[in-house]
GROMACS .gro file of C-alpha atoms in nm:
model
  379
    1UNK     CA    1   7.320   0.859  -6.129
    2UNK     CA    2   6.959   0.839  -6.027
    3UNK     CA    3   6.909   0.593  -6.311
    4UNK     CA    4   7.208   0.402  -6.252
    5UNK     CA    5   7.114   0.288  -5.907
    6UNK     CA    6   6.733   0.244  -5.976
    7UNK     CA    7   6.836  -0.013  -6.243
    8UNK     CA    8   7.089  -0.200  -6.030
    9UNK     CA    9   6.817  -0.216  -5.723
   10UNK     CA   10   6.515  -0.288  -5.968
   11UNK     CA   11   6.791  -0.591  -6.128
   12UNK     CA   12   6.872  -0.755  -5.787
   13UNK     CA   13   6.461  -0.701  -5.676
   14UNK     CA   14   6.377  -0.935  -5.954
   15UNK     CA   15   6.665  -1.194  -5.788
   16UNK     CA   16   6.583  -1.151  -5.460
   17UNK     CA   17   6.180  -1.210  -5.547
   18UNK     CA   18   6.208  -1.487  -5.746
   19UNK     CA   19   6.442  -1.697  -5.513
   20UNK     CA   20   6.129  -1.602  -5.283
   21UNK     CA   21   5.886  -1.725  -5.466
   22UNK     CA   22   6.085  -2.051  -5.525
   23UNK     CA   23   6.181  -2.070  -5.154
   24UNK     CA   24   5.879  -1.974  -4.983
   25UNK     CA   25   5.588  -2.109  -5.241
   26UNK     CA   26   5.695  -2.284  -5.529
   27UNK     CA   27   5.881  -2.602  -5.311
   28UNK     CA   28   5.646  -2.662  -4.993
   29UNK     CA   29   5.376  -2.649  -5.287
   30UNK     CA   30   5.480  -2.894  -5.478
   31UNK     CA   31   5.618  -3.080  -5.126
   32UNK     CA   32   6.033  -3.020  -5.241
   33UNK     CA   33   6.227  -2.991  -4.887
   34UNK     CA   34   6.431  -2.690  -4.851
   35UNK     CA   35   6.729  -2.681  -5.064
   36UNK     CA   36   6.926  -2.398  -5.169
   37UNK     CA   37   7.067  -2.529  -5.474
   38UNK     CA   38   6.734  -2.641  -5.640
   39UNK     CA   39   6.572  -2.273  -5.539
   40UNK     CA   40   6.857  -2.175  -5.753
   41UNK     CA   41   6.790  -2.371  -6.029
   42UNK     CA   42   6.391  -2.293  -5.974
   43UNK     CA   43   6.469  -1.914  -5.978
   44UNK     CA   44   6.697  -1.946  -6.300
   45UNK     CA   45   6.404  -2.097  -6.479
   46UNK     CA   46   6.174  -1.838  -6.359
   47UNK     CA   47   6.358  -1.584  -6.467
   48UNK     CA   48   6.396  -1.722  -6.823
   49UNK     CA   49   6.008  -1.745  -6.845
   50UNK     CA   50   5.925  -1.395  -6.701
   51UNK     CA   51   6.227  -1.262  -6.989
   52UNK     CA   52   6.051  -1.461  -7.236
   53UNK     CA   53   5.668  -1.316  -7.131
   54UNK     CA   54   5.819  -0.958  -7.099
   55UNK     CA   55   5.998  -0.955  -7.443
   56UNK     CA   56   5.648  -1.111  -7.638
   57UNK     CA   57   5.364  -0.841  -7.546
   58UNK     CA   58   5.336  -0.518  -7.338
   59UNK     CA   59   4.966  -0.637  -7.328
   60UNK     CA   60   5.066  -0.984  -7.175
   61UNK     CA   61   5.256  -0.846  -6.967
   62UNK     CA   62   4.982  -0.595  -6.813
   63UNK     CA   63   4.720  -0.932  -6.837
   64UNK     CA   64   4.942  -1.145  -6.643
   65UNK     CA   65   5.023  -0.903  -6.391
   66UNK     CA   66   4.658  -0.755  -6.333
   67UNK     CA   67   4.587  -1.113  -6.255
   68UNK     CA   68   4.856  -1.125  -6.002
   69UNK     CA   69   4.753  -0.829  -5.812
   70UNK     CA   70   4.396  -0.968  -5.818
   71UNK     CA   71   4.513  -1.335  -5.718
   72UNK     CA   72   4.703  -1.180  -5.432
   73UNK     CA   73   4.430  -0.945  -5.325
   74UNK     CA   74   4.212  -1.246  -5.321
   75UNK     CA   75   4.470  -1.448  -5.096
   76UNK     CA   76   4.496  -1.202  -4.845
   77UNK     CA   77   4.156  -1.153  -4.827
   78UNK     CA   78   4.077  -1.524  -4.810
   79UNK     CA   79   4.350  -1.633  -4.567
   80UNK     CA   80   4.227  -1.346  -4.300
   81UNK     CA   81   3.868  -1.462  -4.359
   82UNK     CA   82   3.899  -1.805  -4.293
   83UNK     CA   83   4.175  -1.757  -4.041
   84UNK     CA   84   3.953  -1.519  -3.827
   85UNK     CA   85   3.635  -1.815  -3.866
   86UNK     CA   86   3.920  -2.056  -3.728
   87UNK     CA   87   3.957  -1.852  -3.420
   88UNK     CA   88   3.589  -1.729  -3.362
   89UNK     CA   89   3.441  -2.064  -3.371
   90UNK     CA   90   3.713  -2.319  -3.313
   91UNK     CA   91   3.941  -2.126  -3.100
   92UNK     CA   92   4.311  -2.186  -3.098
   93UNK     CA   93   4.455  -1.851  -3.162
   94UNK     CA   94   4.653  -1.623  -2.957
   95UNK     CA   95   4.626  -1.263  -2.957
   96UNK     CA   96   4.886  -1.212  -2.691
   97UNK     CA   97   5.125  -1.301  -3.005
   98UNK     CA   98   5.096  -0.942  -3.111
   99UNK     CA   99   5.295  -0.803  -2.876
  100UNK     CA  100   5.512  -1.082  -2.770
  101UNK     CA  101   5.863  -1.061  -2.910
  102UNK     CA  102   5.900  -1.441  -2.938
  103UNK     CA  103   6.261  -1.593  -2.998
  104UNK     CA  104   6.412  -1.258  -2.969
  105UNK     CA  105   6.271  -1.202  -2.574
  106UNK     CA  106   6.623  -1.246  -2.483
  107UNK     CA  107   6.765  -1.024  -2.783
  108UNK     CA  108   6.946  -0.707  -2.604
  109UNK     CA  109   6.980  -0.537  -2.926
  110UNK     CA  110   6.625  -0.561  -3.021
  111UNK     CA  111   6.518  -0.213  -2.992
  112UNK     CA  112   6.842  -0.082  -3.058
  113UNK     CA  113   6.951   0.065  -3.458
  114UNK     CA  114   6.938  -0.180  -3.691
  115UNK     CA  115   6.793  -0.433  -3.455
  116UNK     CA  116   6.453  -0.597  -3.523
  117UNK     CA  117   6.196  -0.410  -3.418
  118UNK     CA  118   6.353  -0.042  -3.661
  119UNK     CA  119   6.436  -0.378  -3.953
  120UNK     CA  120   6.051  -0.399  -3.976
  121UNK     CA  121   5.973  -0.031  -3.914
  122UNK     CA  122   6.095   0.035  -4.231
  123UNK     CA  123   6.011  -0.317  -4.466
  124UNK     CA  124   5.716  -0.095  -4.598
  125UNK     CA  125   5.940   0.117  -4.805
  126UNK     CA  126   5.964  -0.212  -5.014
  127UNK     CA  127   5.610  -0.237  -5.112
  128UNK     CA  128   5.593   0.135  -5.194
  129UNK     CA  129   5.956   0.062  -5.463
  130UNK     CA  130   5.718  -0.223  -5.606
  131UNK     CA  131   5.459   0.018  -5.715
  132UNK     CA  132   5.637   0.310  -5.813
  133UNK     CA  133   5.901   0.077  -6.019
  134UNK     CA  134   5.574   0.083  -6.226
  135UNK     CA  135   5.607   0.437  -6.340
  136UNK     CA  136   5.913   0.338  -6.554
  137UNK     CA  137   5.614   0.224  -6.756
  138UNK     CA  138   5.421   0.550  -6.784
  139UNK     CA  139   5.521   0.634  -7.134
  140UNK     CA  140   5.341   0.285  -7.179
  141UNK     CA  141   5.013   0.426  -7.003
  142UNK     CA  142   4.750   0.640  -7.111
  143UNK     CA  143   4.745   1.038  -6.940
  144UNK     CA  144   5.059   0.896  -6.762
  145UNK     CA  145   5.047   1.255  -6.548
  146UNK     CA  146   4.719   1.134  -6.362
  147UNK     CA  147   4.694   0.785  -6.392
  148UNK     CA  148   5.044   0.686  -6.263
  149UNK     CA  149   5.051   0.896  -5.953
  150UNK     CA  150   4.680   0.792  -5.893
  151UNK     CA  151   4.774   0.437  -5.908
  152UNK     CA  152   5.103   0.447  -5.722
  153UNK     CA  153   4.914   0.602  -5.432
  154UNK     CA  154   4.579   0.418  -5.420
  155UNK     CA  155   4.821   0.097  -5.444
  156UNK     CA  156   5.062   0.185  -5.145
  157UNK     CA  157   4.726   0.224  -4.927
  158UNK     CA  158   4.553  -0.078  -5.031
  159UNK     CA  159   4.853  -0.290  -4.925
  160UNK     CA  160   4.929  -0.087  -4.623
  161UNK     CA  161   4.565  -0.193  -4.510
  162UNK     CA  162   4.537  -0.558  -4.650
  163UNK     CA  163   4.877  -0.613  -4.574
  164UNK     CA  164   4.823  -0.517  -4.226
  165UNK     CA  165   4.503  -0.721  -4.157
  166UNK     CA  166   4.696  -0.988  -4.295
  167UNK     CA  167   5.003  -0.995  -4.084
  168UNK     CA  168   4.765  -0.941  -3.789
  169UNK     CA  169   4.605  -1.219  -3.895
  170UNK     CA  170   4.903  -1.497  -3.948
  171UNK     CA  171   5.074  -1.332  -3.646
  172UNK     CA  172   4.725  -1.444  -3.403
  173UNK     CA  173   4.694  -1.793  -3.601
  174UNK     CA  174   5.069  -1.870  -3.490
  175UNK     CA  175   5.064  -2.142  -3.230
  176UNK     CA  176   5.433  -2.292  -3.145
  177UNK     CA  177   5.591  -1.881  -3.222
  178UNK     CA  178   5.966  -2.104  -3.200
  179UNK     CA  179   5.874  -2.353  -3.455
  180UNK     CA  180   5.687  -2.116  -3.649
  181UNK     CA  181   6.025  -1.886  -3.664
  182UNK     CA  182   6.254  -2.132  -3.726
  183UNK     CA  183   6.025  -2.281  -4.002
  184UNK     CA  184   6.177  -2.260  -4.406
  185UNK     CA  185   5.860  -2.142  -4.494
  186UNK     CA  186   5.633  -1.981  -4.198
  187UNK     CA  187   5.353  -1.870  -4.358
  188UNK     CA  188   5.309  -2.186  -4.505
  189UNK     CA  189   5.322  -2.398  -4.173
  190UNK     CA  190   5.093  -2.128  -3.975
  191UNK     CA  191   4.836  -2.179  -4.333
  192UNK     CA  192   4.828  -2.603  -4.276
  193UNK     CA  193   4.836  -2.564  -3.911
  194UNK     CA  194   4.524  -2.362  -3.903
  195UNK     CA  195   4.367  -2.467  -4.249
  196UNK     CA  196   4.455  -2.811  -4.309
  197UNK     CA  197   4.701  -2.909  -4.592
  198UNK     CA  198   4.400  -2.846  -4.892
  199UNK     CA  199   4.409  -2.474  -4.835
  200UNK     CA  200   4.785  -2.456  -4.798
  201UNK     CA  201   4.803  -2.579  -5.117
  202UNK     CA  202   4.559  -2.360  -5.263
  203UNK     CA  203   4.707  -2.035  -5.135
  204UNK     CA  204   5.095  -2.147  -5.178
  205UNK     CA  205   4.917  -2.143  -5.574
  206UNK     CA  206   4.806  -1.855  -5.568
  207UNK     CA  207   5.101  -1.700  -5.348
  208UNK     CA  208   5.346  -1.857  -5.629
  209UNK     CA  209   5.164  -1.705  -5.872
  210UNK     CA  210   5.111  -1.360  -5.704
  211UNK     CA  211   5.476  -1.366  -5.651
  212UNK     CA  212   5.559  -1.440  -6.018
  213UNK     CA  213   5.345  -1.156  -6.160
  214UNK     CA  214   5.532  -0.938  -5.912
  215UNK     CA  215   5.859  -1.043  -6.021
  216UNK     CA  216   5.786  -0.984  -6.404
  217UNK     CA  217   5.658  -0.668  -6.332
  218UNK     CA  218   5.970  -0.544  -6.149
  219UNK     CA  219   6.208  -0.703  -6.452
  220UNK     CA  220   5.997  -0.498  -6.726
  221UNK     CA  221   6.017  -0.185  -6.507
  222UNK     CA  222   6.382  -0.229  -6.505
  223UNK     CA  223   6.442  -0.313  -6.884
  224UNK     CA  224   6.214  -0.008  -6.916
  225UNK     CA  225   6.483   0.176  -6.699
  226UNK     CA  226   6.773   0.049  -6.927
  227UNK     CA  227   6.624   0.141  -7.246
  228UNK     CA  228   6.527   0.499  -7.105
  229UNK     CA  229   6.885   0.593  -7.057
  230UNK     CA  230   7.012   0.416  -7.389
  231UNK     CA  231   6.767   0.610  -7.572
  232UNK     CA  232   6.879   0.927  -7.403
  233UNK     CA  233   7.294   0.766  -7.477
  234UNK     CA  234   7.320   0.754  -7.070
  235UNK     CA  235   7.376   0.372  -7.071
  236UNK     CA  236   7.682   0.193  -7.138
  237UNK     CA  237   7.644   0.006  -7.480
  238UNK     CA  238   7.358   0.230  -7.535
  239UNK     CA  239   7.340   0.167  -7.934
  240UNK     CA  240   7.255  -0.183  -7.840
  241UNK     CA  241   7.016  -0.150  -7.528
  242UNK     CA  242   6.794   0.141  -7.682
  243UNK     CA  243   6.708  -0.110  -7.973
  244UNK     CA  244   6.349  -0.255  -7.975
  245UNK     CA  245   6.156  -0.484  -8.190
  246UNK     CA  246   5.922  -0.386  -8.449
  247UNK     CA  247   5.709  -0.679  -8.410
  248UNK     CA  248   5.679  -0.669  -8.044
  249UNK     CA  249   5.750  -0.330  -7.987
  250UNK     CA  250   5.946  -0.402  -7.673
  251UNK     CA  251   6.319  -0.345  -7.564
  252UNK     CA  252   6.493  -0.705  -7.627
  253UNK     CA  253   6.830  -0.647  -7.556
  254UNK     CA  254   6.742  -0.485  -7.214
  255UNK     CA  255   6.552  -0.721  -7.059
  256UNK     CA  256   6.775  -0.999  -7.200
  257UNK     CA  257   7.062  -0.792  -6.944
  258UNK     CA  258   6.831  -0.833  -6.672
  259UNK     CA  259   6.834  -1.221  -6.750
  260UNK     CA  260   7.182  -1.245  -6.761
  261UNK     CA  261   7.261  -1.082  -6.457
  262UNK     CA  262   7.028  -1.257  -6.256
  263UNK     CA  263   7.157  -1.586  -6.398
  264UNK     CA  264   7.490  -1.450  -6.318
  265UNK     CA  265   7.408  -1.394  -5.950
  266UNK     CA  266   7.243  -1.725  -5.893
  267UNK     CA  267   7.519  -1.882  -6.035
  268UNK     CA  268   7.861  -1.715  -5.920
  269UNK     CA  269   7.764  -1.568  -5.594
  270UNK     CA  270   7.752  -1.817  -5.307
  271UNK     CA  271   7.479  -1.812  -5.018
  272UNK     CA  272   7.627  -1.545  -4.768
  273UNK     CA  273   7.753  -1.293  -5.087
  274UNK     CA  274   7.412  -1.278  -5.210
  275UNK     CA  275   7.235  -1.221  -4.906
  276UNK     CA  276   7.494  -0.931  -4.845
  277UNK     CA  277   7.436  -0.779  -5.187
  278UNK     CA  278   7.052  -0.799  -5.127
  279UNK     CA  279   7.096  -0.661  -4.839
  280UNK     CA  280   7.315  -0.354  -5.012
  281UNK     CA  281   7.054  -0.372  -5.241
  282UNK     CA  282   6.795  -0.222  -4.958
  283UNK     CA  283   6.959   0.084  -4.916
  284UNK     CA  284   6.967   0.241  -5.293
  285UNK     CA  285   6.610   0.318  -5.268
  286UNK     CA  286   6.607   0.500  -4.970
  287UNK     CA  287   6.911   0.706  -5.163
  288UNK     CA  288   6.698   0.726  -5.475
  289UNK     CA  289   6.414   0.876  -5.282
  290UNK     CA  290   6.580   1.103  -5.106
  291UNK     CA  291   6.784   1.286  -5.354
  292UNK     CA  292   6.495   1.286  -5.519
  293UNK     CA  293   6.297   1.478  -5.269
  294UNK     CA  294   6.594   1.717  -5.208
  295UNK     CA  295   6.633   1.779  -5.576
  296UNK     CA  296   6.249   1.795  -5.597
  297UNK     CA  297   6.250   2.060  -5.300
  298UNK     CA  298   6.573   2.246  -5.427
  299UNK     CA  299   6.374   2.320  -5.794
  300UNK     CA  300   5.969   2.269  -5.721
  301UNK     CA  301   5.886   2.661  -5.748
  302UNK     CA  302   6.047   2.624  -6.101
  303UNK     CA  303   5.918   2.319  -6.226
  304UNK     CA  304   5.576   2.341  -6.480
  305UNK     CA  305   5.275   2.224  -6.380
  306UNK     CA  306   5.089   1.962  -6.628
  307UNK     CA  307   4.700   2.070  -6.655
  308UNK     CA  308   4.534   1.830  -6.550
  309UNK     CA  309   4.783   1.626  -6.353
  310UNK     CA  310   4.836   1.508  -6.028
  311UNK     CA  311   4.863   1.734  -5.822
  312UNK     CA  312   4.904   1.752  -5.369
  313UNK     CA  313   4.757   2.107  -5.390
  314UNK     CA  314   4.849   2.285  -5.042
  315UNK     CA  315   4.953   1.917  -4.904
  316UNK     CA  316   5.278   1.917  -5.149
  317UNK     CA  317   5.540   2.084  -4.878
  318UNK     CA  318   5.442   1.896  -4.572
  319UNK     CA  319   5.415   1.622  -4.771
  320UNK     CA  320   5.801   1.615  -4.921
  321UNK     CA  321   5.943   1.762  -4.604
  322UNK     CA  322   5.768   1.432  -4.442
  323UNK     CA  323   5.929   1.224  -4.692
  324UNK     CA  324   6.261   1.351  -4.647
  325UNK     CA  325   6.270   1.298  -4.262
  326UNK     CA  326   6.128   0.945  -4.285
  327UNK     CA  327   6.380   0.856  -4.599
  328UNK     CA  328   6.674   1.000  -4.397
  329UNK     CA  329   6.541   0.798  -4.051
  330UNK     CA  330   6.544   0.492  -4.310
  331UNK     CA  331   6.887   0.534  -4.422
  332UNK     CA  332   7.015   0.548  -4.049
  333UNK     CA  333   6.882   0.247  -3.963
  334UNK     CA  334   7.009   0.110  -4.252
  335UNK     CA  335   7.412   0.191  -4.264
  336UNK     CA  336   7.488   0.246  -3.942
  337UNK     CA  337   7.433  -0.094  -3.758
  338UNK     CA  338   7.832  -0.321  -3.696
  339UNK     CA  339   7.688  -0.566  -3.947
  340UNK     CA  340   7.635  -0.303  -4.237
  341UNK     CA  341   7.967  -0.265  -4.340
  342UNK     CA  342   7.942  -0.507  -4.640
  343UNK     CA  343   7.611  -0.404  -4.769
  344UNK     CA  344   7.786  -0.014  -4.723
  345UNK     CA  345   8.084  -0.116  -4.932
  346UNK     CA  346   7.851  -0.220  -5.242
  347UNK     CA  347   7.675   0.053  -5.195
  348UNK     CA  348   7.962   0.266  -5.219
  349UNK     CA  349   8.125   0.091  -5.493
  350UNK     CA  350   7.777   0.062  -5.772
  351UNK     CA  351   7.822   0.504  -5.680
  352UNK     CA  352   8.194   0.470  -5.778
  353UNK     CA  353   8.136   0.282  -6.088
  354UNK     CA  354   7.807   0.498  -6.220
  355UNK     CA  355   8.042   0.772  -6.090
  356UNK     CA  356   8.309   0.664  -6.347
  357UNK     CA  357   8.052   0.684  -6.618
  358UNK     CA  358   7.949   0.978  -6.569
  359UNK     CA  359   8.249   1.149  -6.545
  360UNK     CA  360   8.325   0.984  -6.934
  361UNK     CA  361   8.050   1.152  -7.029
  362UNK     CA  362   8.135   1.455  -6.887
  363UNK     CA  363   8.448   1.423  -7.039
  364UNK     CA  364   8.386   1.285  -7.382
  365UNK     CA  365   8.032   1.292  -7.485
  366UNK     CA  366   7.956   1.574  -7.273
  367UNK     CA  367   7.672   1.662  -7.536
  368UNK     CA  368   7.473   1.408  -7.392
  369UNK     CA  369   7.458   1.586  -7.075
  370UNK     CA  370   7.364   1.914  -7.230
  371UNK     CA  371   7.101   1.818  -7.452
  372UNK     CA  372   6.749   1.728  -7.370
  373UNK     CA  373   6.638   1.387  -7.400
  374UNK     CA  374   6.415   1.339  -7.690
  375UNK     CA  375   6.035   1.250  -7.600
  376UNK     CA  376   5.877   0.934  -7.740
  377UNK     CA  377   5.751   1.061  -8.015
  378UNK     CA  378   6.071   1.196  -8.124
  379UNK     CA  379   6.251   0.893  -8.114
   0.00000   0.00000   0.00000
């Protein structure tokens, strides 16, 4: 079940980051005014050229997205640099903009569950899905039992820090907050406000870019995901998905279902369905974590320890028992709000369906279940 939902979050992540990129970079860069339709058509392509690089070369794909992360880095970086010269020795920014609420002054449901201020209390547990969807790599990686975990962590804290400095950063630089809010693409207008049209164009490059790396990453940790469980015979059609080419060595008929559905969704659903299944779409990973962390607490004292590994010494407990109370405060916020309902009902119905499965399984190829899955080396 675990898998199940990861792959159906990690398959509308790669939707829902592409029709960003297309949305919020790709058409103010190249001056297109915002259309729904054509960020359709933009994300459709996208996602046929991110298939296309994932299927060709696991080394491609860890060059292309290295140079995202470093092209982002670099972005942030740059934009709160020059941002912070703007307001030091030209002037123009506002630091009261921190703690004003803006268009939502008059919003009597802004502190309350599910209103804005809890929404963006919890928008970092999407950063922290981005880099952990990278572990569905580790068998990929070399001493997988250190260098994941290390990277997973050391990643969550750089972009807590540079992310923060950077929002800090746009937020001061804002100068009409109604405009600004209202905007198709805000960051965007507060970057040629404040840096002239040149430097827009430059970062909307490398924030396209940044974006595009992010989004290939995310559909080769999910075709990862698929072939995992058809290896194992968890996946439906598993003879098919667990088949990988000899010349590229990577899992074809996976990622080629990650295409599909994503073509599917641009296509078939309409503007408000999509935004509700994204939104459904938020809640599975603060599901996966936390019946993780319970089944991680409920077996810990019996699991073995890899020499060597990662490893939170003393810090483990505190540290899970943390995670649980913030993943259970997350799901709160997210189901319980009037507006929810929707996003709930998906929810409830991708559990039904992997439900289903499994209960064929149980039934009929209960082997599966019983046996353990085969390592990599075995297969």
């Amino acid at each position: 079940m675990f898998g199940w939902l990861t792959f159906w979050y990690l398959a509308i992540a790669v939707v829902a980051m592409d029709n960003a990129m297309a949305s919020q970079a790709f058409m103010p860069l190249v001056g297109m005014n915002p259309d729904e339709d054509t960020a359709r058509l933009i994300t459709v392509i996208v996602l046929v050229v991110q298939a296309l690089l994932v299927v060709a070369s696991t080394r491609l794909l860890g060059m292309v997205t290295s140079a995202a992360v470093a092209i982002e880095l670099g972005i942030i970086v740059v934009v709160v640099v020059a941002l912070a010269a703007v307001f030091v020795f030209q002037g123009g920014g506002d630091l009261d903009n921190l703690t004003s609420r803006g268009i939502t002054a008059g919003d009597s449901d802004y502190f309350a569950v599910g209103g804005g201020l809890m929404a963006g209390m919890i928008m970092g547990l999407t950063t922290l899905v981005g880099f952990d969807s990278a572990a569905n790599l580790a068998e990929e990686a070399k001493d997988p039992f250190r260098s994941v975990p290390r990277a997973i962590v050391a990643s969550v804290i750089a972009a807590a820090v540079t992310g923060m400095l950077f929002l800090i950063a746009l937020t001061v630089a804002i100068d009409d907050v109604t405009a600004t809010s209202t905007s198709g693409a805000p960051i965007a207008t507060i970057i040629e406000d404040r840096l002239g049209p040149v430097m827009e164009r430059i970062l909307l490059s490398g924030l396209a870019c940044a974006m595009f790396g992010a989004g290939m990453v995310v559909m080769a940790a999910c075709s990862r995901q698929v072939f995992s469980m058809a290896r194992d015979k968890r996946f439906p059609a598993h003879s098919i998905m667990r088949r990988v080419s000899p010349r590229t060595r990577t899992p074809i008929p996976a990622t080629i279902l990650i295409l599909v559905i994503g073509i599917v969704l641009m296509v078939a659903l309409p503007g408000d369905a999509l935004i509700q299944l994204i939104v459904g779409s938020t809640i599975l990973p603060a599901l996966i974590y936390g019946a993780t962390v319970i089944l991680y607490l409920a077996v810990r004292k019996r699991l073995d320890r890899k020499e060597g590994g990662f490893s939170l010494g003393r810090w483990e407990l505190p540290v899970a028992v943390s995670a649980l109370v913030w993943v259970v405060f997350a799901l709160f916020v997210l189901v319980t709000p009037s507006d929810a309902t929707v996003p709930n009902l998906i929810v409830v119905g991708l559990i039904v369906v992997g439900g289903i499965y499994f209960a064929s399984m149980l039934t009929f190829r209960r082997e599966v279940l019983e046996t353990e899955p085969a390592l990599p080396s075995e297969v």
